[in-house]
CSV table of C-alpha atoms in Angstrom, one decimal:
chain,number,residue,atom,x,y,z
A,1,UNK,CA,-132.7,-152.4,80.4
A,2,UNK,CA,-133.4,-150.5,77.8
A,3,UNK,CA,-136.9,-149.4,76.1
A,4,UNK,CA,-137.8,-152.1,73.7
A,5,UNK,CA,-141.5,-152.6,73.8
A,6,UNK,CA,-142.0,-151.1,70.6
A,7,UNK,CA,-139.5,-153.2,69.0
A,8,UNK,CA,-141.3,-156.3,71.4
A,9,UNK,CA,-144.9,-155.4,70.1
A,10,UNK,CA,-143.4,-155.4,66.4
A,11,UNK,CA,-141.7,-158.7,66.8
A,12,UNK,CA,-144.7,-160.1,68.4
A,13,UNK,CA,-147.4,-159.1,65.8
A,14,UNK,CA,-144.3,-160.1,63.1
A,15,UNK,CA,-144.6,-163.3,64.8
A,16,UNK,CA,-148.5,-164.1,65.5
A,17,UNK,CA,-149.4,-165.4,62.2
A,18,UNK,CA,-146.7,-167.2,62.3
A,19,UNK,CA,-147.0,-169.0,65.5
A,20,UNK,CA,-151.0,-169.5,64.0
A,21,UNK,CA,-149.3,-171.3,61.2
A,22,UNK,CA,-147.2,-173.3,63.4
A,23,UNK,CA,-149.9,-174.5,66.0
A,24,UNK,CA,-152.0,-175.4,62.8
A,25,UNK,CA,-149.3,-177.6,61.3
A,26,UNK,CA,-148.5,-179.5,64.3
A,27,UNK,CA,-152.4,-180.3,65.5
A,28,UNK,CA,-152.8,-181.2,61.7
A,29,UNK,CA,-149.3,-183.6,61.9
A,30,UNK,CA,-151.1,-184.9,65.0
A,31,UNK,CA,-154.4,-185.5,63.4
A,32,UNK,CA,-153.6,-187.1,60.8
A,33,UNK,CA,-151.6,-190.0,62.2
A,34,UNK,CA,-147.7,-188.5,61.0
A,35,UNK,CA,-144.5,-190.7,61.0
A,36,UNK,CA,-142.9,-190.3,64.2
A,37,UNK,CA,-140.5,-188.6,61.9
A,38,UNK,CA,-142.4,-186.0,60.9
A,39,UNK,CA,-144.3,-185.1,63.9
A,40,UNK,CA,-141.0,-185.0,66.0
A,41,UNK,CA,-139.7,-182.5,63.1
A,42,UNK,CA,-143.3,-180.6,63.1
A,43,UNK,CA,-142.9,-180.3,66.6
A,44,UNK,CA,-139.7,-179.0,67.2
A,45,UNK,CA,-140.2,-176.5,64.6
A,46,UNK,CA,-143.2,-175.3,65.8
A,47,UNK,CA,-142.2,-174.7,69.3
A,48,UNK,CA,-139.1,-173.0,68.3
A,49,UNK,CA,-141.3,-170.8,66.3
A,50,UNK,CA,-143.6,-170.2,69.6
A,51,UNK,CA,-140.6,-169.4,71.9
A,52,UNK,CA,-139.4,-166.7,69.5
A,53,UNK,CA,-143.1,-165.0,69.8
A,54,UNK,CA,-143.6,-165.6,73.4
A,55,UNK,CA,-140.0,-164.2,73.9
A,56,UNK,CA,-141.2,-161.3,72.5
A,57,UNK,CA,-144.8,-160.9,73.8
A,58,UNK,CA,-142.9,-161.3,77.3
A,59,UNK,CA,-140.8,-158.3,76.5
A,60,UNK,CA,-143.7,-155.6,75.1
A,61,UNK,CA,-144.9,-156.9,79.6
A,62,UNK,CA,-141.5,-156.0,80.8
A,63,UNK,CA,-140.7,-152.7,82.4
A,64,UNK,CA,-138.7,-150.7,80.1
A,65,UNK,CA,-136.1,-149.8,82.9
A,66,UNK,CA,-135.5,-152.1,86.3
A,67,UNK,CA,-133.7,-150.0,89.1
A,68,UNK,CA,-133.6,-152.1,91.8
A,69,UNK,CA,-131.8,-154.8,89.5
A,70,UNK,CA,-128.3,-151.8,89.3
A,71,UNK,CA,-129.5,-150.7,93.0
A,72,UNK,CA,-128.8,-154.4,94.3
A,73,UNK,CA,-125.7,-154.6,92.3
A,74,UNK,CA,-124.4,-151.6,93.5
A,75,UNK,CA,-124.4,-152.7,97.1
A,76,UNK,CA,-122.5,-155.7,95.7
A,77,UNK,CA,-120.2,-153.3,94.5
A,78,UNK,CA,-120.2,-151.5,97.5
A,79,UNK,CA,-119.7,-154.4,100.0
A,80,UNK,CA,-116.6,-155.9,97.7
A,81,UNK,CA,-114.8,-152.6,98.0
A,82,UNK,CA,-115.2,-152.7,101.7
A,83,UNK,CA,-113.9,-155.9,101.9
A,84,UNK,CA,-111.2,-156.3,99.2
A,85,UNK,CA,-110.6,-152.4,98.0
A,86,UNK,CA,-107.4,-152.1,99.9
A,87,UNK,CA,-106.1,-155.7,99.6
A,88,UNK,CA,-107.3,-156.5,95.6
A,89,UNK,CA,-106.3,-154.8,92.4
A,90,UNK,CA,-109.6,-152.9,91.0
A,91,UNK,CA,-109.6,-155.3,88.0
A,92,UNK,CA,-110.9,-157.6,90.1
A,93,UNK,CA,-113.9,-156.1,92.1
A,94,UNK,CA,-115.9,-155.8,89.2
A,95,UNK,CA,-120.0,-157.3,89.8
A,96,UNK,CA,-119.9,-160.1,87.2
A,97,UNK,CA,-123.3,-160.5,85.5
A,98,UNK,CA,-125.5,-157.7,84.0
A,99,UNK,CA,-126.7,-158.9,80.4
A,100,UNK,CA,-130.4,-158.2,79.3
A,101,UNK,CA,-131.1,-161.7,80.1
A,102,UNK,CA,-129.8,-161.1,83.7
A,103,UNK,CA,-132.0,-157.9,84.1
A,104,UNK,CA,-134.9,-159.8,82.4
A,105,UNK,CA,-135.0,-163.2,85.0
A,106,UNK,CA,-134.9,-160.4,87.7
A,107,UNK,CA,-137.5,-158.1,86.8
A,108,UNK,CA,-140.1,-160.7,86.5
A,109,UNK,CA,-138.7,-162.3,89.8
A,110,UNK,CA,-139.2,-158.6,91.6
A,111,UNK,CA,-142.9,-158.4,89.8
A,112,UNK,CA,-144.0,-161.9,92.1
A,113,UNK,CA,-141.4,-161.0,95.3
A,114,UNK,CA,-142.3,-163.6,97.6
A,115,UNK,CA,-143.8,-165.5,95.6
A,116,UNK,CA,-142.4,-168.7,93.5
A,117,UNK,CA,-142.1,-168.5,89.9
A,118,UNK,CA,-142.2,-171.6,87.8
A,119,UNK,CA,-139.0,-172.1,85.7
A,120,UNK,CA,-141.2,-173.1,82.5
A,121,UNK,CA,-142.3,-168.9,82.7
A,122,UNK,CA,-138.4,-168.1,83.3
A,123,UNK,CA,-137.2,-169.6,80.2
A,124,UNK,CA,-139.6,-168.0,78.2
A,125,UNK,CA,-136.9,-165.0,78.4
A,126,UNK,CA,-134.3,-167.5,76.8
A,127,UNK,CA,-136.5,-169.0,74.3
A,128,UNK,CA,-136.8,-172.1,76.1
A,129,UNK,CA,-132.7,-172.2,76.2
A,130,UNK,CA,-131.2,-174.3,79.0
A,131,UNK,CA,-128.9,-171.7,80.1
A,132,UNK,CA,-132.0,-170.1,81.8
A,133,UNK,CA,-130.2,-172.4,85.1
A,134,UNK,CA,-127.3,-170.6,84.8
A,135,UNK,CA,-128.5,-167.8,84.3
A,136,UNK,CA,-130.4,-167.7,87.5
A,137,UNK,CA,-127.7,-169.4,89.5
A,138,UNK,CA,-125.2,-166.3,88.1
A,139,UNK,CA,-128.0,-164.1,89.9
A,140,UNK,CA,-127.8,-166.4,93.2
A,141,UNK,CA,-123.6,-166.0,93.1
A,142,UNK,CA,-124.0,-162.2,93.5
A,143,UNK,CA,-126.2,-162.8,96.9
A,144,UNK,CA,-129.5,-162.1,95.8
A,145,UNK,CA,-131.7,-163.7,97.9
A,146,UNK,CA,-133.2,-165.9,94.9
A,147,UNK,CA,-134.2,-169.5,96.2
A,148,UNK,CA,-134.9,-172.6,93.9
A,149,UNK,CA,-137.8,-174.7,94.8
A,150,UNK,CA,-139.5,-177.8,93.9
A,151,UNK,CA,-142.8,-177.9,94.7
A,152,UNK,CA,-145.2,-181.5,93.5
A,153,UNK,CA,-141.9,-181.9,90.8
A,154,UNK,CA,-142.2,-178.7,89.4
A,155,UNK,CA,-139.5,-176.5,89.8
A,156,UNK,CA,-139.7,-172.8,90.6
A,157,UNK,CA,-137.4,-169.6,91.7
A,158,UNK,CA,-138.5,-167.3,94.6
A,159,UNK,CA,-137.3,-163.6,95.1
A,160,UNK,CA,-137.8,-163.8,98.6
A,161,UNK,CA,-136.2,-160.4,99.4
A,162,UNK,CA,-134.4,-156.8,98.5
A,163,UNK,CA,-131.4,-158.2,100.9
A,164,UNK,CA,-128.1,-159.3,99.6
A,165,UNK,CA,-126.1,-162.3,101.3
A,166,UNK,CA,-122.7,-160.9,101.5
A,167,UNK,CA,-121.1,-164.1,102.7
A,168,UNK,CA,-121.3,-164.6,98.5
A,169,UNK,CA,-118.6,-161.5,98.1
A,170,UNK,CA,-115.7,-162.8,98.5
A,171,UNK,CA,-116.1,-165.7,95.9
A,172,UNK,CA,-116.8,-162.8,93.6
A,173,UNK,CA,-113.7,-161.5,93.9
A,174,UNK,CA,-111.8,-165.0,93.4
A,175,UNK,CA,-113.8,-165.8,90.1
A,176,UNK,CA,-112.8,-162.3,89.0
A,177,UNK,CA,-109.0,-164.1,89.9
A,178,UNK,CA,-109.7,-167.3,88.6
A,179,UNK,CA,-110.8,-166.3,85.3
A,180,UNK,CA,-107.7,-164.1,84.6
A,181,UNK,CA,-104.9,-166.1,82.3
A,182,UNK,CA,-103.0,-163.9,81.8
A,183,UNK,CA,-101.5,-163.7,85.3
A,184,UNK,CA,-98.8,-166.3,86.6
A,185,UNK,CA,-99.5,-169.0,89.2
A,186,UNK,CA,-97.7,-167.4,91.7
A,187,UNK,CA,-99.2,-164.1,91.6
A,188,UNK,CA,-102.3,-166.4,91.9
A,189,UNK,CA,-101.0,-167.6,94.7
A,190,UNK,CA,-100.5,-164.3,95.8
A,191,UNK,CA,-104.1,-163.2,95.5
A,192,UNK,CA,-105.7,-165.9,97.1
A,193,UNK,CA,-103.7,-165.6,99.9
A,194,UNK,CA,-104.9,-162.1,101.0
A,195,UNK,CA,-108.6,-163.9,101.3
A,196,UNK,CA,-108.4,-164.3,105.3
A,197,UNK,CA,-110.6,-167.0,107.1
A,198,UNK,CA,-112.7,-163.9,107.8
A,199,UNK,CA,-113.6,-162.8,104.4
């Protein structure tokens, strides 16, 4: 990840008065007895506003660099050439997954290890964005020992450990093959046949 908490602390004090402005507006929409209309509209203009500034107030609290996030890949790496670095072309034992988003859902994960993390503080990374999920479960395929929970309907993520579930590798390894068009079915075939019951 790299160093962006003075870009974070600029966005965030870019972005105070306007989040004032915004929380203003919508109790002042609510106060004063709005069209459903308009108080849908306020709403979902001011939160939009609000995600963008806690985005970046939750940045300026990250740590500018998070090791253990490439440390853990690289014993994904390690583990799919073990397994498939004789058998697989090298285009295909690449670790998927390593966008700032990625790095971002971990390091707060690895800040409360053991400990569940309510997906409402996750997607304050994405700005509220949906794709927080798939995000997380992108971070699950690679074996890290993430856990979804739901705990009185509220659902949280636990980093329950440094350990990696290798049983995920090999799936790796055939998304890396699935993804690929430009090769022929049978050379498909091909691949996916060097996957023994033991991998």
């Amino acid at each position: 990840m790299t160093d962006n908490s003075a870009d974070a602390e600029a966005s965030w004090q870019h972005l105070k008065p306007d989040s004032v402005h915004a929380l203003q507006t919508l109790l002042m929409t609510i106060e004063s007895d709005a069209p459903p209309g308009d108080l849908f509209e306020t709403y979902v203009w001011s939160k939009s506003v609000l995600a963008k500034a806690m985005r970046a107030r939750l940045e300026m609290h990250l740590p500018s660099e998070c090791p253990t996030f490439w440390e853990l890949r690289d014993r994904v790496a390690e583990a799919i050439m073990r397994k498939f670095g004789e058998s697989i072309p090298v285009k295909y034992l690449k670790v998927p997954y390593k966008s700032s988003v990625h790095i971002a859902l971990f390091a707060i994960l690895l800040e409360k290890i053991g400990e569940p993390v309510e997906s409402a503080m996750l997607r304050v990374v994405t700005e509220d964005s949906v794709h927080t999920e798939r995000r997380m479960r992108e971070l699950r395929e690679l074996g890290f020992d993430i856990t979804p929970i739901e705990m009185r309907g509220i659902d949280f993520y636990k980093l329950g450990s440094l350990n990696i579930n290798e049983t995920l590798i090999p799936a790796i390894v055939k998304n890396n093959i699935r993804k690929d068009k430009s090769i022929s079915a049978e050379t498909r075939r091909d691949l996916e046949s060097k996957f023994s019951s033991g991998n």
